[in-house]
Every structure is written in C-alpha cells, then in structure tokens.
C-alpha cells in the first residue's frame, strides 16, 4: 500500500467529522472517496496533508508515518492536492501557475530564482520546460501566457491538476475534480486521470459525480457521518444496500 490510514479520528467541537477511519491506497490506482455532503471527505484530505492534525490514528506513506507533519513536509514527502474550491493564482499566467507547483512543493530555490535573474537559472529553465510539457498533456499549452483567471472553469480544473503534478508527487488528492464540469469536460478529465494511472500515478479522488467515479475508480471507499460504511470495487459498491440507503436516505441525493 502506498498510503494507509489507521483509525484516523478528528472532531471539531461537538462534531465528529472523521471517526476511526481505516483504508489503504494502492499504488497506480484511483481510489474514490464518496459520501453525502458533510461526510468527512475533505477533512480526510486535510488530515492526510497535515492541514489538520488527527485526534487519534496514524497516516503512513510507504510504510512510514507522516502523522503530524506540516503541509509543506507532506508535500516534500510526495503528497499533493487540488482543492474543492479552486485555488489558482488568477493574475499569474497559466504557465507560472504550473511552475509554482514545482517550486512551492519544496524544490529548492523558490525565492532565489524569483529574485535573481530567473531566465539565467538552469533550474528555472528546466522547470519551465517541464511545466510546458504538462500543459501540453492537458491541452492548455496554447493558453500558457494567459492569466489563469481568464480560462474557462473546466480548463482551470485541469490547470490545477497540472500544477499538482509539477511537484512530481507520489500521490495526488483530487477534491471533486469534476465539479462544475460539463459532460464533455468530465470525459476529458476522466480520460486524463486514467492516462496518469497508466503512467503509474496514484490518486485519491473525492467525487459526487457517480459516472466519473464508476468509470475511473479501481476502489471506492464510502463514508457516512465520518465513518467508512463500506469499501470495494465499483461493481460491489453499486450493489451494496448500505450505500443505496446512505444515498437515497438523504434529502440531497448524490449524482
Ligand atoms: N474547520 C472546521 N471547523 C469546524 N467544522 C468543520 C471544519 N471542517 C469541517 N467541519 C465539519 O466536519 C464535517 C465534515 O466536513 P467535510 O468538509 O469533511 O465534508 P465533505 O464530506 O467534504 O462534504 P462536501 O461533500 O459537502 O464537501 C462537517 O460537519 C463540517 O461542517
Ligand atoms: Mg468536501
């Protein structure tokens, strides 16, 4: 297992947001984390990245604990993420946004390269070339020089994934990557995630869009009220009575 969560628990005041959550994430697989609004999905991402510290439990990356590490440390260890609400630098160019992914995730020389003649820095040139290649892969190379804010929403989501990849992570956490995308854009996204998987990338994807989940996921972990209610392949999950109950019992139905 690339990542293991052992009985992770987190409460906020009286709310048990995540309770005794255990699951493992296999290398070069897409693991989907699903469940109704407020089930604790984003909190689990925040516990993996170190944005929040768990009350109990342990997070292991390649068998070594990353519990309690600060976000920049987990990033250096190889965990990167995208956000439910996009967090791009709107006034920076599309290319610069991808480049910050490489710099901010702990590659040395962030401040130095920006203060001292960046064009002459070999490191910067390398990062620029790698970032452009990532933009080509998501079909955004022609927009490299535009401010990120002018991209259509679907392209901004792809840009965030490209930025996450720029740090050459071991694991990417995707928080609702298909939210706000139309059917055609979701399809492009799904194909891209599958391509990344075939190249060996490991992903955890929080997603409400069941079509995307069933199409892309190898393994699905279902949460409700902070607890894992079941886990299995898409076929197993679709047939599971607890899952049907958790979803159809909600006022707000998923998908
Ligand atoms: N920083 C926080 N302070 C207080 N409560 C929080 C905080 N973060 C999350 N919560 C609460 O924890 C619970 C789980 O929230 P979380 O954001 O993890 O849910 P989610 O499964 O990602 O939901 P959604 O599908 O709506 O994004 C909710 O009750 C939420 O209000
Ligand atoms: Mg969430």
mmCIF file of C-alpha atoms and ligand atoms in Angstrom:
data_model
loop_
_atom_site.group_PDB
_atom_site.id
_atom_site.type_symbol
_atom_site.label_atom_id
_atom_site.label_comp_id
_atom_site.label_asym_id
_atom_site.label_seq_id
_atom_site.Cartn_x
_atom_site.Cartn_y
_atom_site.Cartn_z
ATOM 1 C CA UNK A 1 0.000 0.000 0.000
ATOM 2 C CA UNK A 2 1.304 3.448 -0.863
ATOM 3 C CA UNK A 3 -0.862 5.154 1.765
ATOM 4 C CA UNK A 4 -2.510 3.737 4.858
ATOM 5 C CA UNK A 5 -4.921 5.399 7.249
ATOM 6 C CA UNK A 6 -5.176 3.702 10.631
ATOM 7 C CA UNK A 7 -8.169 4.630 12.774
ATOM 8 C CA UNK A 8 -7.996 8.326 11.978
ATOM 9 C CA UNK A 9 -10.302 10.438 14.123
ATOM 10 C CA UNK A 10 -10.985 14.190 14.071
ATOM 11 C CA UNK A 11 -13.607 16.223 15.832
ATOM 12 C CA UNK A 12 -14.471 19.918 15.628
ATOM 13 C CA UNK A 13 -16.147 20.925 18.872
ATOM 14 C CA UNK A 14 -19.050 18.536 19.216
ATOM 15 C CA UNK A 15 -18.897 17.349 15.590
ATOM 16 C CA UNK A 16 -17.229 14.008 14.960
ATOM 17 C CA UNK A 17 -16.091 14.828 11.429
ATOM 18 C CA UNK A 18 -13.979 11.670 10.950
ATOM 19 C CA UNK A 19 -14.262 8.608 13.154
ATOM 20 C CA UNK A 20 -11.869 5.638 13.248
ATOM 21 C CA UNK A 21 -11.322 5.743 9.508
ATOM 22 C CA UNK A 22 -9.132 2.992 8.082
ATOM 23 C CA UNK A 23 -8.321 2.367 4.446
ATOM 24 C CA UNK A 24 -5.362 1.718 2.201
ATOM 25 C CA UNK A 25 -4.468 3.175 -1.175
ATOM 26 C CA UNK A 26 -2.690 1.004 -3.703
ATOM 27 C CA UNK A 27 -0.002 2.324 -5.975
ATOM 28 C CA UNK A 28 -1.013 3.239 -9.551
ATOM 29 C CA UNK A 29 -4.697 3.010 -8.679
ATOM 30 C CA UNK A 30 -7.542 5.504 -8.445
ATOM 31 C CA UNK A 31 -9.277 5.298 -5.084
ATOM 32 C CA UNK A 32 -12.552 7.224 -4.875
ATOM 33 C CA UNK A 33 -13.826 8.670 -1.621
ATOM 34 C CA UNK A 34 -17.574 9.140 -1.789
ATOM 35 C CA UNK A 35 -20.371 10.017 0.602
ATOM 36 C CA UNK A 36 -23.038 12.645 1.268
ATOM 37 C CA UNK A 37 -22.257 16.317 1.979
ATOM 38 C CA UNK A 38 -20.534 16.701 5.334
ATOM 39 C CA UNK A 39 -19.492 13.017 5.459
ATOM 40 C CA UNK A 40 -15.888 13.992 6.236
ATOM 41 C CA UNK A 41 -14.243 13.573 2.827
ATOM 42 C CA UNK A 42 -12.391 16.896 2.627
ATOM 43 C CA UNK A 43 -11.422 16.579 6.295
ATOM 44 C CA UNK A 44 -9.703 13.289 5.474
ATOM 45 C CA UNK A 45 -7.675 15.080 2.777
ATOM 46 C CA UNK A 46 -6.760 17.758 5.305
ATOM 47 C CA UNK A 47 -5.661 15.048 7.738
ATOM 48 C CA UNK A 48 -3.502 13.334 5.102
ATOM 49 C CA UNK A 49 -1.805 16.585 4.034
ATOM 50 C CA UNK A 50 -1.280 17.808 7.604
ATOM 51 C CA UNK A 51 -3.576 20.829 7.294
ATOM 52 C CA UNK A 52 -5.339 19.315 10.310
ATOM 53 C CA UNK A 53 -3.810 17.048 12.933
ATOM 54 C CA UNK A 54 -5.804 13.930 13.832
ATOM 55 C CA UNK A 55 -7.052 13.453 17.399
ATOM 56 C CA UNK A 56 -6.176 9.792 17.059
ATOM 57 C CA UNK A 57 -4.778 7.430 14.487
ATOM 58 C CA UNK A 58 -1.933 7.319 12.055
ATOM 59 C CA UNK A 59 -1.205 8.107 8.410
ATOM 60 C CA UNK A 60 1.534 6.080 6.714
ATOM 61 C CA UNK A 61 3.150 6.866 3.372
ATOM 62 C CA UNK A 62 5.196 3.969 2.020
ATOM 63 C CA UNK A 63 5.052 2.424 5.472
ATOM 64 C CA UNK A 64 6.460 5.477 7.239
ATOM 65 C CA UNK A 65 4.410 7.770 9.428
ATOM 66 C CA UNK A 66 3.541 11.219 8.136
ATOM 67 C CA UNK A 67 1.119 11.841 11.014
ATOM 68 C CA UNK A 68 1.509 15.303 12.458
ATOM 69 C CA UNK A 69 3.724 16.616 9.646
ATOM 70 C CA UNK A 70 3.131 20.161 8.418
ATOM 71 C CA UNK A 71 1.653 20.516 4.889
ATOM 72 C CA UNK A 72 4.970 21.587 3.339
ATOM 73 C CA UNK A 73 6.577 18.460 4.788
ATOM 74 C CA UNK A 74 3.920 16.102 3.463
ATOM 75 C CA UNK A 75 4.307 17.888 0.115
ATOM 76 C CA UNK A 76 8.039 17.215 0.222
ATOM 77 C CA UNK A 77 7.270 13.614 1.133
ATOM 78 C CA UNK A 78 5.279 13.365 -2.116
ATOM 79 C CA UNK A 79 1.655 14.167 -1.304
ATOM 80 C CA UNK A 80 -0.018 16.924 -3.292
ATOM 81 C CA UNK A 81 -3.609 18.019 -3.802
ATOM 82 C CA UNK A 82 -6.183 20.055 -5.642
ATOM 83 C CA UNK A 83 -8.956 21.987 -3.926
ATOM 84 C CA UNK A 84 -12.739 21.723 -3.891
ATOM 85 C CA UNK A 85 -12.795 25.488 -4.477
ATOM 86 C CA UNK A 86 -10.053 26.156 -6.987
ATOM 87 C CA UNK A 87 -7.009 27.913 -5.558
ATOM 88 C CA UNK A 88 -5.173 29.177 -8.606
ATOM 89 C CA UNK A 89 -3.214 32.424 -8.797
ATOM 90 C CA UNK A 90 -5.628 34.259 -11.078
ATOM 91 C CA UNK A 91 -3.387 37.092 -12.200
ATOM 92 C CA UNK A 92 -0.374 34.878 -12.827
ATOM 93 C CA UNK A 93 -0.093 33.166 -16.186
ATOM 94 C CA UNK A 94 -1.198 29.616 -16.783
ATOM 95 C CA UNK A 95 2.449 28.556 -17.142
ATOM 96 C CA UNK A 96 3.529 30.384 -13.970
ATOM 97 C CA UNK A 97 0.785 28.623 -12.030
ATOM 98 C CA UNK A 98 2.188 25.243 -13.052
ATOM 99 C CA UNK A 99 5.725 26.417 -12.247
ATOM 100 C CA UNK A 100 4.714 27.402 -8.704
ATOM 101 C CA UNK A 101 3.668 23.777 -8.259
ATOM 102 C CA UNK A 102 7.273 22.727 -8.795
ATOM 103 C CA UNK A 103 8.692 25.485 -6.588
ATOM 104 C CA UNK A 104 6.200 25.550 -3.764
ATOM 105 C CA UNK A 105 6.292 21.829 -3.170
ATOM 106 C CA UNK A 106 9.732 22.132 -1.721
ATOM 107 C CA UNK A 107 12.005 22.120 -4.734
ATOM 108 C CA UNK A 108 14.789 24.417 -3.613
ATOM 109 C CA UNK A 109 15.336 27.936 -4.807
ATOM 110 C CA UNK A 110 11.821 29.348 -4.919
ATOM 111 C CA UNK A 111 12.704 32.753 -3.521
ATOM 112 C CA UNK A 112 16.157 32.783 -5.049
ATOM 113 C CA UNK A 113 15.035 32.014 -8.583
ATOM 114 C CA UNK A 114 12.411 34.714 -8.487
ATOM 115 C CA UNK A 115 14.709 37.357 -7.052
ATOM 116 C CA UNK A 116 17.853 36.717 -9.031
ATOM 117 C CA UNK A 117 17.782 36.709 -12.838
ATOM 118 C CA UNK A 118 15.355 33.837 -13.286
ATOM 119 C CA UNK A 119 15.938 33.495 -17.008
ATOM 120 C CA UNK A 120 19.557 32.535 -16.415
ATOM 121 C CA UNK A 121 18.813 29.909 -13.848
ATOM 122 C CA UNK A 122 19.160 26.394 -15.215
ATOM 123 C CA UNK A 123 16.728 25.113 -12.625
ATOM 124 C CA UNK A 124 14.144 27.627 -13.781
ATOM 125 C CA UNK A 125 14.607 26.645 -17.425
ATOM 126 C CA UNK A 126 14.146 23.015 -16.566
ATOM 127 C CA UNK A 127 11.026 23.723 -14.537
ATOM 128 C CA UNK A 128 9.651 25.918 -17.326
ATOM 129 C CA UNK A 129 10.150 23.162 -19.901
ATOM 130 C CA UNK A 130 8.620 20.503 -17.656
ATOM 131 C CA UNK A 131 5.670 22.775 -16.874
ATOM 132 C CA UNK A 132 5.036 23.427 -20.565
ATOM 133 C CA UNK A 133 5.063 19.702 -21.205
ATOM 134 C CA UNK A 134 2.418 19.228 -18.504
ATOM 135 C CA UNK A 135 0.320 21.958 -20.114
ATOM 136 C CA UNK A 136 0.587 20.167 -23.450
ATOM 137 C CA UNK A 137 -0.662 16.974 -21.829
ATOM 138 C CA UNK A 138 -3.795 18.691 -20.507
ATOM 139 C CA UNK A 139 -4.301 20.583 -23.782
ATOM 140 C CA UNK A 140 -3.526 24.020 -22.351
ATOM 141 C CA UNK A 141 -0.171 24.787 -23.990
ATOM 142 C CA UNK A 142 -1.693 27.442 -26.251
ATOM 143 C CA UNK A 143 -3.008 29.298 -23.195
ATOM 144 C CA UNK A 144 0.369 29.224 -21.385
ATOM 145 C CA UNK A 145 0.803 33.015 -21.499
ATOM 146 C CA UNK A 146 -2.741 33.966 -20.471
ATOM 147 C CA UNK A 147 -3.720 34.950 -16.933
ATOM 148 C CA UNK A 148 -5.183 31.838 -15.265
ATOM 149 C CA UNK A 149 -8.353 33.743 -14.353
ATOM 150 C CA UNK A 150 -9.452 34.083 -17.989
ATOM 151 C CA UNK A 151 -9.567 30.312 -18.603
ATOM 152 C CA UNK A 152 -12.974 28.647 -18.695
ATOM 153 C CA UNK A 153 -13.757 26.825 -15.444
ATOM 154 C CA UNK A 154 -13.182 23.331 -16.823
ATOM 155 C CA UNK A 155 -9.721 24.309 -18.013
ATOM 156 C CA UNK A 156 -8.922 25.848 -14.620
ATOM 157 C CA UNK A 157 -9.634 22.453 -13.045
ATOM 158 C CA UNK A 158 -7.206 20.787 -15.460
ATOM 159 C CA UNK A 159 -4.669 23.524 -14.733
ATOM 160 C CA UNK A 160 -4.884 22.784 -11.021
ATOM 161 C CA UNK A 161 -4.137 19.129 -11.713
ATOM 162 C CA UNK A 162 -1.181 20.097 -13.925
ATOM 163 C CA UNK A 163 0.134 22.293 -11.108
ATOM 164 C CA UNK A 164 -0.208 19.420 -8.626
ATOM 165 C CA UNK A 165 1.730 17.150 -10.996
ATOM 166 C CA UNK A 166 4.542 19.681 -11.366
ATOM 167 C CA UNK A 167 5.913 18.683 -7.975
ATOM 168 C CA UNK A 168 6.333 15.092 -9.237
ATOM 169 C CA UNK A 169 4.267 13.679 -6.392
ATOM 170 C CA UNK A 170 3.798 10.061 -5.363
ATOM 171 C CA UNK A 171 0.161 10.659 -4.535
ATOM 172 C CA UNK A 172 -2.368 13.235 -5.703
ATOM 173 C CA UNK A 173 -5.508 14.061 -3.741
ATOM 174 C CA UNK A 174 -8.248 15.413 -6.020
ATOM 175 C CA UNK A 175 -11.133 17.154 -4.239
ATOM 176 C CA UNK A 176 -14.154 16.992 -6.559
ATOM 177 C CA UNK A 177 -12.217 17.398 -9.818
ATOM 178 C CA UNK A 178 -15.357 17.061 -11.965
ATOM 179 C CA UNK A 179 -17.472 19.573 -10.004
ATOM 180 C CA UNK A 180 -18.760 22.281 -12.321
ATOM 181 C CA UNK A 181 -17.615 20.488 -15.465
ATOM 182 C CA UNK A 182 -19.984 19.712 -18.326
ATOM 183 C CA UNK A 183 -20.274 16.170 -19.698
ATOM 184 C CA UNK A 184 -17.627 16.670 -22.386
ATOM 185 C CA UNK A 185 -15.177 18.213 -19.914
ATOM 186 C CA UNK A 186 -15.794 15.401 -17.393
ATOM 187 C CA UNK A 187 -14.972 12.911 -20.113
ATOM 188 C CA UNK A 188 -11.679 14.694 -20.903
ATOM 189 C CA UNK A 189 -10.869 14.725 -17.193
ATOM 190 C CA UNK A 190 -11.679 11.027 -16.747
ATOM 191 C CA UNK A 191 -9.507 10.067 -19.712
ATOM 192 C CA UNK A 192 -6.669 12.186 -18.340
ATOM 193 C CA UNK A 193 -6.869 10.596 -14.894
ATOM 194 C CA UNK A 194 -6.847 7.152 -16.470
ATOM 195 C CA UNK A 195 -3.801 8.098 -18.511
ATOM 196 C CA UNK A 196 -1.998 9.288 -15.372
ATOM 197 C CA UNK A 197 -2.840 5.995 -13.713
ATOM 198 C CA UNK A 198 -1.418 4.051 -16.651
ATOM 199 C CA UNK A 199 1.795 6.051 -16.169
ATOM 200 C CA UNK A 200 1.897 4.845 -12.560
ATOM 201 C CA UNK A 201 0.372 7.818 -10.706
ATOM 202 C CA UNK A 202 -1.607 7.098 -7.550
ATOM 203 C CA UNK A 203 -4.720 9.183 -6.901
ATOM 204 C CA UNK A 204 -7.444 9.599 -4.328
ATOM 205 C CA UNK A 205 -10.470 11.319 -5.779
ATOM 206 C CA UNK A 206 -13.373 12.789 -3.847
ATOM 207 C CA UNK A 207 -16.238 12.923 -6.309
ATOM 208 C CA UNK A 208 -20.013 13.311 -6.295
ATOM 209 C CA UNK A 209 -20.382 12.570 -10.000
ATOM 210 C CA UNK A 210 -21.122 8.838 -9.992
ATOM 211 C CA UNK A 211 -20.475 8.419 -13.693
ATOM 212 C CA UNK A 212 -16.918 9.706 -13.223
ATOM 213 C CA UNK A 213 -16.455 7.539 -10.117
ATOM 214 C CA UNK A 214 -17.738 4.333 -11.694
ATOM 215 C CA UNK A 215 -15.750 4.942 -14.866
ATOM 216 C CA UNK A 216 -12.419 5.878 -13.275
ATOM 217 C CA UNK A 217 -12.156 4.293 -9.831
ATOM 218 C CA UNK A 218 -10.461 0.968 -9.072
ATOM 219 C CA UNK A 219 -11.570 1.026 -5.450
ATOM 220 C CA UNK A 220 -14.291 3.037 -3.723
ATOM 221 C CA UNK A 221 -14.419 3.969 -0.041
ATOM 222 C CA UNK A 222 -17.879 5.044 1.129
ATOM 223 C CA UNK A 223 -18.206 7.426 4.069
ATOM 224 C CA UNK A 224 -21.252 8.490 6.009
ATOM 225 C CA UNK A 225 -21.225 10.677 9.134
ATOM 226 C CA UNK A 226 -17.444 10.430 9.359
ATOM 227 C CA UNK A 227 -17.246 6.637 9.229
ATOM 228 C CA UNK A 228 -16.349 4.187 6.484
ATOM 229 C CA UNK A 229 -19.522 2.244 5.794
ATOM 230 C CA UNK A 230 -18.053 0.032 3.102
ATOM 231 C CA UNK A 231 -15.273 -0.296 0.575
ATOM 232 C CA UNK A 232 -14.993 -2.219 -2.690
ATOM 233 C CA UNK A 233 -14.862 -2.193 -6.466
ATOM 234 C CA UNK A 234 -17.377 -0.073 -8.427
ATOM 235 C CA UNK A 235 -19.483 -3.178 -9.117
ATOM 236 C CA UNK A 236 -19.520 -4.170 -5.438
ATOM 237 C CA UNK A 237 -20.391 -0.657 -4.295
ATOM 238 C CA UNK A 238 -23.241 -0.219 -6.750
ATOM 239 C CA UNK A 239 -24.918 -3.323 -5.389
ATOM 240 C CA UNK A 240 -24.355 -2.542 -1.708
ATOM 241 C CA UNK A 241 -27.555 -1.985 0.313
ATOM 242 C CA UNK A 242 -25.875 0.320 2.899
ATOM 243 C CA UNK A 243 -24.679 2.583 0.097
ATOM 244 C CA UNK A 244 -28.071 2.733 -1.512
ATOM 245 C CA UNK A 245 -29.555 3.539 1.906
ATOM 246 C CA UNK A 246 -26.980 6.226 2.725
ATOM 247 C CA UNK A 247 -27.610 7.936 -0.571
ATOM 248 C CA UNK A 248 -31.308 7.516 -1.068
ATOM 249 C CA UNK A 249 -31.949 8.284 2.590
ATOM 250 C CA UNK A 250 -30.513 11.773 2.125
ATOM 251 C CA UNK A 251 -32.660 14.758 1.185
ATOM 252 C CA UNK A 252 -29.950 15.810 -1.167
ATOM 253 C CA UNK A 253 -29.324 12.882 -3.427
ATOM 254 C CA UNK A 254 -25.847 12.411 -4.799
ATOM 255 C CA UNK A 255 -25.077 12.444 -8.536
HETATM 256 N N1 LIG B 1 -12.530 23.617 10.115
HETATM 257 C C1 LIG B 1 -13.688 23.130 10.551
HETATM 258 N N2 LIG B 1 -14.285 23.592 11.660
HETATM 259 C C2 LIG B 1 -15.466 23.095 12.096
HETATM 260 N N3 LIG B 1 -16.135 22.119 11.482
HETATM 261 C C3 LIG B 1 -15.598 21.612 10.354
HETATM 262 C C4 LIG B 1 -14.353 22.089 9.820
HETATM 263 N N4 LIG B 1 -14.080 21.381 8.686
HETATM 264 C C5 LIG B 1 -15.098 20.527 8.527
HETATM 265 N N5 LIG B 1 -16.009 20.655 9.514
HETATM 266 C C6 LIG B 1 -17.217 19.861 9.687
HETATM 267 O O1 LIG B 1 -16.854 18.499 9.570
HETATM 268 C C7 LIG B 1 -17.841 17.761 8.855
HETATM 269 C C8 LIG B 1 -17.205 17.127 7.618
HETATM 270 O O2 LIG B 1 -16.878 18.159 6.691
HETATM 271 P P1 LIG B 1 -16.146 17.896 5.315
HETATM 272 O O3 LIG B 1 -15.853 19.223 4.714
HETATM 273 O O4 LIG B 1 -15.002 16.992 5.552
HETATM 274 O O5 LIG B 1 -17.263 17.131 4.486
HETATM 275 P P2 LIG B 1 -17.270 16.641 2.976
HETATM 276 O O6 LIG B 1 -17.558 15.175 3.010
HETATM 277 O O7 LIG B 1 -16.059 17.104 2.260
HETATM 278 O O8 LIG B 1 -18.573 17.388 2.407
HETATM 279 P P3 LIG B 1 -18.873 18.050 0.962
HETATM 280 O O9 LIG B 1 -19.314 16.917 0.096
HETATM 281 O O10 LIG B 1 -20.003 18.991 1.255
HETATM 282 O O11 LIG B 1 -17.642 18.741 0.505
HETATM 283 C C9 LIG B 1 -18.951 18.746 8.547
HETATM 284 O O12 LIG B 1 -19.918 18.647 9.554
HETATM 285 C C10 LIG B 1 -18.237 20.083 8.583
HETATM 286 O O13 LIG B 1 -19.138 21.116 8.916
HETATM 287 MG MG1 LIG B 2 -15.693 18.394 0.733
#
